[in-house]
Every structure is written in C-alpha cells, then in structure tokens.
C-alpha cells in the first residue's frame, strides 16, 4: 500500500518536476555544427537559442553579429567592445544563459514573458524578445565562440511566419501575460509604472525608427507604420501626472502583440544591405569565412560601395571649398590659395583614375554639388556681416578636404602614383 502512495505522489508532482516543453522556429540551417533558433518554453521563457549539440555541447559562449544595422542598443542600452570594426556587433556576455538541460546550448537572450512586474514584463517582451530577435534576424551571420572553437551561422529569417510565431509564443503563455496591459481587466498603473512603460515604449519606437531610417526610401512607407511613440517627447515620460494611463496601457498592449509584428517586411527591406568592408575582413581573417557562399561577390560589391561613398564625400567637401572661395571674393579674402586649390584638384583627378567605368562619377559629382548654390548663398550672407568668422569657417572646410584626401590614400581606393591624370569635372569647374 505504501508503494502505491509513493507512486501516486510522484505522478502528482511530475508536472512540476518535468522539464518545460518547448517549441522552436529555426533561424539557420539545422545541418551546421551550430544552429540558431527562436525558442518558446512552457514556463514563459522565450529567446534566441544556440544549439551546440552537434559541436562541443558548450553551454556558454560569446555571440557576435555581422550586420550593417545596430538598433537594439537604443532600447537595451549595452556597451560594445571598443574599437569594434564597423558592421560587427558583439552582444553582451551577461545576456548569455544556459539551456534547460533538454538540449545542449545556450540562450543569446532569454526573456520571461510572464514576469509579474508590469514594466519588466513589457521590457522582456518588446526588447529582450522582439528587438533582439529582429536584430539577429536582420544580420547576415552570427559568430559563436565557445572557447573551444569558433562557428559561423548564416541567418535565415524565413521561419518567422506570423502563424508559426503566434503558436510558439502561445506555448509560452504570451496571450495570458498580455492581460496585464488590458486597461479593462488590469488595475491602473502607478506613476512609477507609467514612467517605466512610457520609456520602454519610447525606446522601442526609437529602435524601430533607426531601421526605417537606414533602409532605402522606397521601403520606408510599409515599415513606418510600426514606429509608434507613446508621447511627442521622451521627457513627457518623466511627467506621469500628465500621462493618460489608459492610452499608455493601450500602447503597451499593442506593442506586446509581437507575433503580429511585420518581421517579413523588416527582414526583406534589409536583405540587400551588404556588410561594410571591415566586417568582411573580420569574417575572413578572424572567423575563417573565406569560403562562405557569395563571400567574394559580396566583398567586391562592398568595395565598390566604399569607393562610391568615399568619392561622394570628397565631391561634397570640394563643393564646400569652392563655395567658400566664391563667397569671400567680394571681401578680398582667400581661404584657399591657388597652389593649394591646384593640389586639391590634382588629388581629385588621381582619385578618379581607374574608377570611371566602375562607378558613375558624374552622378556622384551631381550628388555632391547639389547644395553648392545654397551653400554659397549662405556663406556670402555670413561674409557680408562677419568676413573674418566666415574665413575661419572656410579654413576648417579646407582642412577637412585635406583630411579626406589623406584618408583616401589609406582607404579603399588605391590612388595611383603621380603621372598623367584624367581630366575630371572638378578640373573643368
């Protein structure tokens, strides 16, 4: 009889003793040594999980994203190692959390969506779950270092289907957790809660706005609908007596519906954003990514983009120098002497060598000089009232021109040795 009682007691306690069940959405190929997925556990924990069961079964490590976007930090507020190459984002070590024993690996960022504290729950749902998921989903690669080896994972966000994500988050109990933001069923928030909720919503909106600003203009309209600030200014969050609690709760309830978020729109809008040259160098030299699919083509395109950006900045700065010269003629002041101006033109011609046919320099010239007339008019007005101060401004512009030319010599454009130079539009102006 005693044995039966013990057995009944074990069966009654079994649900509490059992491992939490999980659903997951793959964010990379499952065939690699290390894979990435978004996991939803029955105990309310959701987050990005690194599976190391086919590698060294590590339960901790560091995670580096290779991405042109850096927006989650606007809401999560973490520092990155300095100096970090452009396009390389190291996630904070304190986010790493071991798994639940059911699978070898660790969480990149785990969030408890059932946190009973309302502000902490909203931060967990919208920042530690949603924004970090979006930050990783818009990355090209995830680098995982476990101390015993380094692994590169190519990100594939296609599994972020709204219905699949909704099932995953339902498994973690998100729908129940969201009732704390329902003004009809939840108690009114305190002033401290209002400030915390408002700040979380504001930071989330700022992070999403940073993505919208980074994508091509023709992609922004669809994404801009997701950027909703709770107040006109963040400082309003620190005046809770002026906030409408029902409106703040409604905004929190809307923001916490992360399964309905337009992940497809954001990931497709950022899919064609290549990495900076520095990031490709880091992939190749530090992470062994020499033979990644499309790596060579991507690096060639990144180099072409870097060259175009460098020339655009150079033309823009040269237009400012010429505007300075023109605006100070009536004052008989000379911000750049003829010899120095001749050097600028010579260096521009040298920079253009070999680029025609590869880059549309005429279009870049037009882009750089589009504000020339306005700049000249503004400086001419300033020179009429304060010519000496304007001369100081223009001297700084000439110094910036020299700095850009010096950077160019050590940058992505190989400036050839002195010799015959092509005649550019810069020379003809």
Coordinates of C-alpha atoms in Angstrom, one line a residue:
X1 CA 0.0 0.0 0.0
X2 CA 2.8 2.4 0.9
X3 CA 4.4 1.8 -2.6
X4 CA 1.2 2.8 -4.2
X5 CA 1.1 6.0 -2.2
X6 CA 4.6 6.9 -3.2
X7 CA 3.8 6.2 -6.8
X8 CA 0.7 8.4 -6.7
X9 CA 2.7 11.2 -5.0
X10 CA 5.4 11.0 -7.8
X11 CA 2.7 11.1 -10.5
X12 CA 1.0 14.1 -8.8
X13 CA 4.3 16.0 -8.6
X14 CA 5.6 15.0 -12.0
X15 CA 4.4 18.1 -13.9
X16 CA 6.4 20.3 -11.5
X17 CA 9.5 18.1 -11.8
X18 CA 9.4 17.7 -15.6
X19 CA 11.5 19.8 -17.9
X20 CA 9.5 22.6 -19.5
X21 CA 8.3 21.7 -23.0
X22 CA 9.5 23.9 -25.9
X23 CA 8.5 24.9 -29.4
X24 CA 11.1 26.5 -31.7
X25 CA 11.5 28.3 -35.0
X26 CA 14.7 27.7 -37.0
X27 CA 16.7 30.8 -37.9
X28 CA 19.6 28.9 -39.7
X29 CA 20.3 25.6 -41.4
X30 CA 20.0 22.7 -38.9
X31 CA 22.8 20.9 -40.8
X32 CA 25.6 23.0 -39.4
X33 CA 27.8 22.2 -36.4
X34 CA 26.0 25.1 -34.6
X35 CA 22.4 26.2 -35.4
X36 CA 20.2 29.0 -34.2
X37 CA 16.5 29.1 -33.4
X38 CA 13.9 31.1 -31.5
X39 CA 12.6 29.0 -28.6
X40 CA 9.4 29.3 -26.6
X41 CA 9.2 27.3 -23.4
X42 CA 6.1 26.4 -21.4
X43 CA 7.5 28.1 -18.3
X44 CA 7.3 31.5 -20.1
X45 CA 10.9 31.8 -21.2
X46 CA 11.4 32.8 -24.9
X47 CA 14.5 33.8 -26.7
X48 CA 17.2 33.0 -29.2
X49 CA 18.9 29.7 -28.6
X50 CA 22.3 28.4 -29.9
X51 CA 22.3 24.7 -30.3
X52 CA 25.7 23.2 -29.8
X53 CA 24.7 19.5 -29.6
X54 CA 26.5 18.7 -32.9
X55 CA 29.7 20.6 -32.0
X56 CA 31.2 20.6 -28.5
X57 CA 27.9 20.7 -26.5
X58 CA 29.0 24.0 -24.9
X59 CA 26.5 25.7 -22.5
X60 CA 28.0 29.2 -22.7
X61 CA 29.9 31.4 -25.1
X62 CA 30.0 34.8 -26.8
X63 CA 28.0 35.9 -29.7
X64 CA 28.9 38.4 -32.5
X65 CA 26.6 39.7 -35.1
X66 CA 27.7 40.7 -38.6
X67 CA 25.3 43.3 -39.6
X68 CA 25.0 46.8 -41.0
X69 CA 22.3 47.7 -38.5
X70 CA 22.8 48.5 -34.8
X71 CA 19.4 49.4 -33.4
X72 CA 18.6 47.1 -30.4
X73 CA 21.1 49.1 -28.3
X74 CA 18.8 52.1 -28.4
X75 CA 16.4 50.2 -26.2
X76 CA 18.6 47.6 -24.5
X77 CA 21.4 50.1 -23.6
X78 CA 24.5 47.9 -23.7
X79 CA 28.1 48.9 -24.5
X80 CA 30.2 47.2 -27.2
X81 CA 33.9 46.5 -27.1
X82 CA 35.9 49.4 -28.5
X83 CA 37.3 49.7 -31.0
X84 CA 34.9 47.3 -32.9
X85 CA 35.0 47.1 -36.7
X86 CA 32.2 48.7 -38.5
X87 CA 29.4 46.1 -39.0
X88 CA 30.5 43.9 -36.2
X89 CA 28.2 43.9 -33.1
X90 CA 29.1 41.9 -30.0
X91 CA 26.1 41.1 -27.8
X92 CA 26.7 41.5 -24.0
X93 CA 28.1 38.5 -22.2
X94 CA 25.5 39.0 -19.3
X95 CA 22.7 38.0 -21.7
X96 CA 24.1 34.5 -22.2
X97 CA 22.1 32.0 -20.2
X98 CA 22.5 28.2 -20.1
X99 CA 19.8 25.9 -21.5
X100 CA 17.3 23.9 -19.6
X101 CA 19.2 20.6 -19.8
X102 CA 17.0 19.2 -22.6
X103 CA 19.3 20.4 -25.3
X104 CA 23.0 21.4 -25.4
X105 CA 23.5 25.0 -26.0
X106 CA 22.6 28.4 -24.5
X107 CA 20.3 31.4 -24.9
X108 CA 21.7 34.5 -26.6
X109 CA 18.9 36.5 -24.9
X110 CA 16.2 34.9 -22.7
X111 CA 13.1 36.8 -21.7
X112 CA 10.4 35.9 -19.1
X113 CA 7.2 37.0 -20.7
X114 CA 5.3 36.0 -17.5
X115 CA 7.2 38.4 -15.2
X116 CA 4.5 39.6 -12.8
X117 CA 6.0 43.1 -12.7
X118 CA 4.3 45.1 -15.5
X119 CA 7.3 47.2 -16.6
X120 CA 9.7 44.3 -16.5
X121 CA 7.3 42.2 -18.5
X122 CA 6.9 44.8 -21.2
X123 CA 10.7 45.2 -21.4
X124 CA 11.1 41.4 -21.7
X125 CA 8.5 41.1 -24.4
X126 CA 9.3 44.1 -26.6
X127 CA 13.1 44.5 -26.1
X128 CA 14.7 41.2 -24.9
X129 CA 12.4 39.1 -27.1
X130 CA 11.2 41.2 -30.1
X131 CA 14.0 43.7 -30.7
X132 CA 16.8 41.2 -30.1
X133 CA 15.1 38.7 -32.4
X134 CA 14.8 41.4 -35.1
X135 CA 18.4 42.4 -34.6
X136 CA 19.6 38.9 -35.2
X137 CA 17.1 38.2 -38.0
X138 CA 18.4 41.2 -39.9
X139 CA 22.0 40.1 -39.5
X140 CA 24.0 38.3 -42.2
X141 CA 25.9 36.0 -39.9
X142 CA 26.1 35.1 -36.3
X143 CA 29.5 34.3 -34.9
X144 CA 29.5 31.9 -31.9
X145 CA 32.7 31.5 -29.8
X146 CA 32.6 28.8 -27.1
X147 CA 36.3 28.9 -26.0
X148 CA 36.8 25.6 -27.7
X149 CA 36.0 26.7 -31.2
X150 CA 34.5 29.4 -33.4
X151 CA 31.5 28.8 -35.5
X152 CA 29.7 30.9 -38.2
X153 CA 26.0 30.6 -38.7
X154 CA 24.2 32.1 -41.7
X155 CA 20.9 33.7 -40.6
X156 CA 17.7 32.6 -42.4
X157 CA 14.7 34.6 -41.2
X158 CA 12.1 32.9 -43.4
X159 CA 10.7 30.8 -40.5
X160 CA 9.3 33.9 -38.8
X161 CA 5.9 33.2 -40.2
X162 CA 3.2 35.1 -38.2
X163 CA 1.1 32.0 -37.5
X164 CA 4.1 29.9 -36.5
X165 CA 5.4 32.6 -34.3
X166 CA 2.0 33.0 -32.7
X167 CA 1.8 29.3 -31.9
X168 CA 5.3 29.5 -30.4
X169 CA 4.5 32.5 -28.2
X170 CA 1.2 31.0 -27.2
X171 CA 3.1 28.0 -25.9
X172 CA 5.0 30.4 -23.6
X173 CA 1.8 31.9 -22.4
X174 CA 2.1 35.3 -24.0
X175 CA -1.6 35.9 -24.5
X176 CA -2.2 35.4 -20.8
X177 CA 0.7 37.7 -19.9
X178 CA -0.6 40.4 -22.1
X179 CA -3.8 40.7 -20.0
X180 CA -1.8 42.9 -17.5
X181 CA -1.8 45.6 -20.2
X182 CA -5.5 45.4 -20.8
X183 CA -7.0 48.5 -19.3
X184 CA -10.4 46.8 -19.0
X185 CA -9.1 44.0 -16.8
X186 CA -5.9 45.2 -15.2
X187 CA -5.5 47.7 -12.4
X188 CA -4.4 51.2 -13.2
X189 CA -0.7 51.6 -13.2
X190 CA 1.1 53.7 -10.6
X191 CA 3.1 56.8 -11.5
X192 CA 6.3 54.8 -11.4
X193 CA 4.8 52.2 -13.7
X194 CA 3.6 54.8 -16.1
X195 CA 7.1 56.2 -16.4
X196 CA 8.6 52.8 -16.9
X197 CA 6.1 51.7 -19.5
X198 CA 6.3 55.0 -21.4
X199 CA 10.1 54.8 -21.5
X200 CA 10.1 51.2 -22.7
X201 CA 7.6 52.1 -25.5
X202 CA 9.6 55.2 -26.5
X203 CA 12.9 53.3 -26.6
X204 CA 11.3 50.5 -28.7
X205 CA 9.9 53.1 -31.2
X206 CA 13.3 54.8 -31.4
X207 CA 15.0 51.5 -32.2
X208 CA 12.5 50.7 -35.0
X209 CA 12.8 54.2 -36.3
X210 CA 16.6 53.6 -36.7
X211 CA 15.9 50.7 -39.0
X212 CA 13.4 52.7 -41.1
X213 CA 15.9 55.5 -41.5
X214 CA 18.6 53.0 -42.7
X215 CA 16.6 51.3 -45.5
X216 CA 16.0 52.6 -49.0
X217 CA 13.4 55.4 -49.1
X218 CA 11.1 53.4 -51.3
X219 CA 10.9 50.7 -48.5
X220 CA 10.1 53.1 -45.6
X221 CA 6.4 53.6 -46.0
X222 CA 5.5 50.0 -45.2
X223 CA 7.8 49.9 -42.1
X224 CA 7.0 53.4 -40.7
X225 CA 3.5 52.1 -39.5
X226 CA 5.3 50.1 -36.9
X227 CA 7.0 53.1 -35.4
X228 CA 4.6 54.5 -32.8
X229 CA 5.9 56.7 -30.0
X230 CA 3.7 56.9 -26.8
X231 CA 4.3 60.7 -26.5
X232 CA 5.7 63.5 -28.5
X233 CA 8.8 63.8 -26.5
X234 CA 10.6 61.3 -24.2
X235 CA 10.8 63.9 -21.4
X236 CA 7.0 63.6 -21.2
X237 CA 7.5 60.1 -19.7
X238 CA 9.0 61.7 -16.6
X239 CA 5.8 63.7 -16.0
X240 CA 3.5 60.7 -15.2
X241 CA 0.8 63.1 -13.8
X242 CA 0.3 64.4 -17.4
X243 CA 0.1 60.9 -19.0
X244 CA -3.2 59.1 -19.7
X245 CA -2.9 55.7 -18.1
X246 CA -5.5 54.1 -20.5
X247 CA -3.5 55.3 -23.5
X248 CA -0.2 54.1 -22.2
X249 CA -1.7 50.7 -21.4
X250 CA -3.3 50.5 -24.8
X251 CA 0.1 51.3 -26.4
X252 CA 1.8 48.6 -24.3
X253 CA -0.9 46.1 -25.2
X254 CA -0.4 46.9 -28.9
X255 CA 3.4 46.7 -28.7
X256 CA 3.3 43.4 -26.8
X257 CA 1.5 41.7 -29.7
X258 CA 4.9 40.8 -31.1
X259 CA 3.6 37.8 -33.1
X260 CA 1.7 40.1 -35.4
X261 CA 4.8 42.3 -36.0
X262 CA 5.9 42.7 -39.6
X263 CA 9.1 40.7 -39.4
X264 CA 8.9 39.8 -43.1
X265 CA 8.7 43.5 -44.1
X266 CA 11.7 44.4 -42.0
X267 CA 13.9 41.5 -43.0
X268 CA 13.1 41.8 -46.7
X269 CA 13.8 45.6 -46.6
X270 CA 17.2 45.0 -45.1
X271 CA 18.1 41.8 -47.0
X272 CA 20.0 43.7 -49.7
X273 CA 22.1 45.7 -47.2
X274 CA 25.6 44.3 -47.6
X275 CA 28.2 44.4 -44.8
X276 CA 30.9 47.1 -44.6
X277 CA 34.4 46.2 -45.8
X278 CA 35.7 46.0 -42.2
X279 CA 33.1 43.4 -41.4
X280 CA 34.1 41.2 -44.4
X281 CA 37.7 41.5 -43.3
X282 CA 36.7 40.3 -39.8
X283 CA 34.8 37.4 -41.2
X284 CA 37.6 36.4 -43.4
X285 CA 40.6 36.9 -41.1
X286 CA 39.2 36.2 -37.6
X287 CA 36.3 33.8 -38.3
X288 CA 37.6 31.8 -41.2
X289 CA 34.8 32.9 -43.5
X290 CA 36.9 32.9 -46.7
X291 CA 34.7 30.3 -48.4
X292 CA 31.2 31.4 -47.4
X293 CA 28.7 31.3 -50.3
X294 CA 28.7 34.6 -52.2
X295 CA 31.5 36.0 -50.0
X296 CA 33.8 37.0 -52.9
X297 CA 30.9 38.7 -54.8
X298 CA 29.7 40.5 -51.6
X299 CA 33.2 41.8 -50.9
X300 CA 33.5 43.2 -54.4
X301 CA 30.2 44.9 -54.0
X302 CA 31.2 46.3 -50.6
X303 CA 34.4 47.6 -52.0
X304 CA 32.5 49.3 -54.9
X305 CA 30.1 50.9 -52.3
X306 CA 33.0 52.1 -50.2
X307 CA 34.7 53.7 -53.2
X308 CA 31.4 55.4 -54.2
X309 CA 30.9 56.7 -50.6
X310 CA 34.4 58.0 -50.4
X311 CA 34.1 59.9 -53.7
X312 CA 30.7 61.3 -52.8
X313 CA 32.1 62.7 -49.5
X314 CA 35.1 64.0 -51.4
X315 CA 32.9 65.8 -54.0
X316 CA 30.7 67.2 -51.3
X317 CA 33.7 68.6 -49.4
X318 CA 35.2 70.1 -52.6
X319 CA 31.9 71.8 -53.3
X320 CA 32.1 73.5 -49.9
X321 CA 35.7 74.6 -50.5
X322 CA 34.6 76.1 -53.9
X323 CA 31.6 77.8 -52.2
X324 CA 33.9 79.3 -49.7
X325 CA 36.2 80.7 -52.4
X326 CA 33.2 82.2 -54.3
X327 CA 31.5 83.7 -51.2
X328 CA 34.7 85.5 -50.0
X329 CA 35.7 87.1 -53.3
X330 CA 34.0 90.4 -52.6
X331 CA 35.7 90.6 -49.2
X332 CA 39.1 90.0 -50.9
X333 CA 39.8 87.2 -48.6
X334 CA 41.4 84.0 -49.7
X335 CA 40.5 80.8 -47.7
X336 CA 42.5 78.6 -50.1
X337 CA 45.4 79.9 -52.1
X338 CA 45.8 79.0 -55.8
X339 CA 48.6 76.5 -55.2
X340 CA 46.6 74.6 -52.5
X341 CA 43.5 74.6 -54.7
X342 CA 45.6 73.2 -57.6
X343 CA 46.7 70.4 -55.2
X344 CA 43.1 69.6 -54.3
X345 CA 42.2 69.3 -58.0
X346 CA 45.2 67.2 -58.7
X347 CA 44.4 64.8 -55.9
X348 CA 40.8 64.6 -57.1
X349 CA 41.9 63.6 -60.6
X350 CA 44.2 61.0 -59.1
X351 CA 41.4 59.6 -57.0
X352 CA 39.3 59.3 -60.1
X353 CA 41.9 57.2 -62.0
X354 CA 40.6 53.7 -62.7
X355 CA 37.2 54.4 -61.3
X356 CA 35.4 55.5 -64.4
X357 CA 33.6 52.6 -65.9
X358 CA 33.3 51.0 -62.4
X359 CA 31.5 53.9 -60.7
X360 CA 29.2 56.6 -62.1
X361 CA 31.4 59.5 -61.1
X362 CA 29.2 62.0 -62.9
X363 CA 26.2 61.0 -60.8
X364 CA 28.3 61.3 -57.6
X365 CA 29.6 64.7 -58.7
X366 CA 26.0 65.9 -59.2
X367 CA 25.1 64.5 -55.8
X368 CA 28.0 66.2 -54.1
X369 CA 27.3 69.5 -55.7
X370 CA 23.5 69.6 -55.4
X371 CA 23.7 72.1 -52.5
X372 CA 26.5 74.2 -53.9
X373 CA 24.3 77.2 -54.7
X374 CA 22.6 77.2 -51.3
X375 CA 25.9 76.8 -49.5
X376 CA 27.4 79.7 -51.5
X377 CA 24.5 82.0 -50.8
X378 CA 24.6 81.2 -47.0
X379 CA 28.3 81.8 -46.8
X380 CA 28.0 85.0 -48.8
X381 CA 25.5 86.3 -46.4
X382 CA 27.7 85.4 -43.5
X383 CA 30.7 87.0 -45.1
X384 CA 28.8 90.3 -45.5
X385 CA 28.3 90.6 -41.8
X386 CA 31.4 88.8 -40.4
X387 CA 34.1 88.1 -43.0
X388 CA 36.7 87.1 -40.5
X389 CA 34.5 84.5 -38.9
X390 CA 33.5 83.2 -42.3
X391 CA 37.1 82.9 -43.2
X392 CA 37.7 80.8 -40.1
X393 CA 34.8 78.5 -41.1
X394 CA 36.2 78.2 -44.6
X395 CA 39.7 77.4 -43.3
X396 CA 38.2 74.5 -41.4
X397 CA 36.5 73.3 -44.6
X398 CA 39.8 73.3 -46.4
X399 CA 41.4 71.3 -43.6
X400 CA 38.6 68.8 -43.8
X401 CA 39.3 68.5 -47.5
X402 CA 42.9 67.6 -46.7
X403 CA 41.8 65.1 -44.1
X404 CA 39.5 63.3 -46.6
X405 CA 42.3 63.2 -49.2
X406 CA 44.7 61.7 -46.6
X407 CA 42.1 59.1 -45.6
X408 CA 41.6 58.3 -49.2
X409 CA 45.2 57.4 -49.6
X410 CA 44.9 54.8 -46.9
X411 CA 41.3 53.8 -47.7
X412 CA 39.5 51.5 -50.1
X413 CA 40.6 53.4 -53.2
X414 CA 44.1 52.7 -54.5
X415 CA 45.4 56.1 -55.5
X416 CA 48.0 55.6 -58.3
X417 CA 51.4 57.2 -58.4
X418 CA 51.7 60.7 -59.8
X419 CA 51.6 60.9 -63.6
X420 CA 49.1 61.5 -66.3
X421 CA 45.7 62.1 -64.8
X422 CA 42.2 62.0 -66.2
X423 CA 40.5 65.4 -66.5
X424 CA 37.5 65.3 -64.3
X425 CA 34.6 67.7 -63.9
X426 CA 36.3 69.0 -60.9
X427 CA 39.1 70.3 -63.2
X428 CA 36.6 71.9 -65.6
X429 CA 34.6 73.8 -63.0

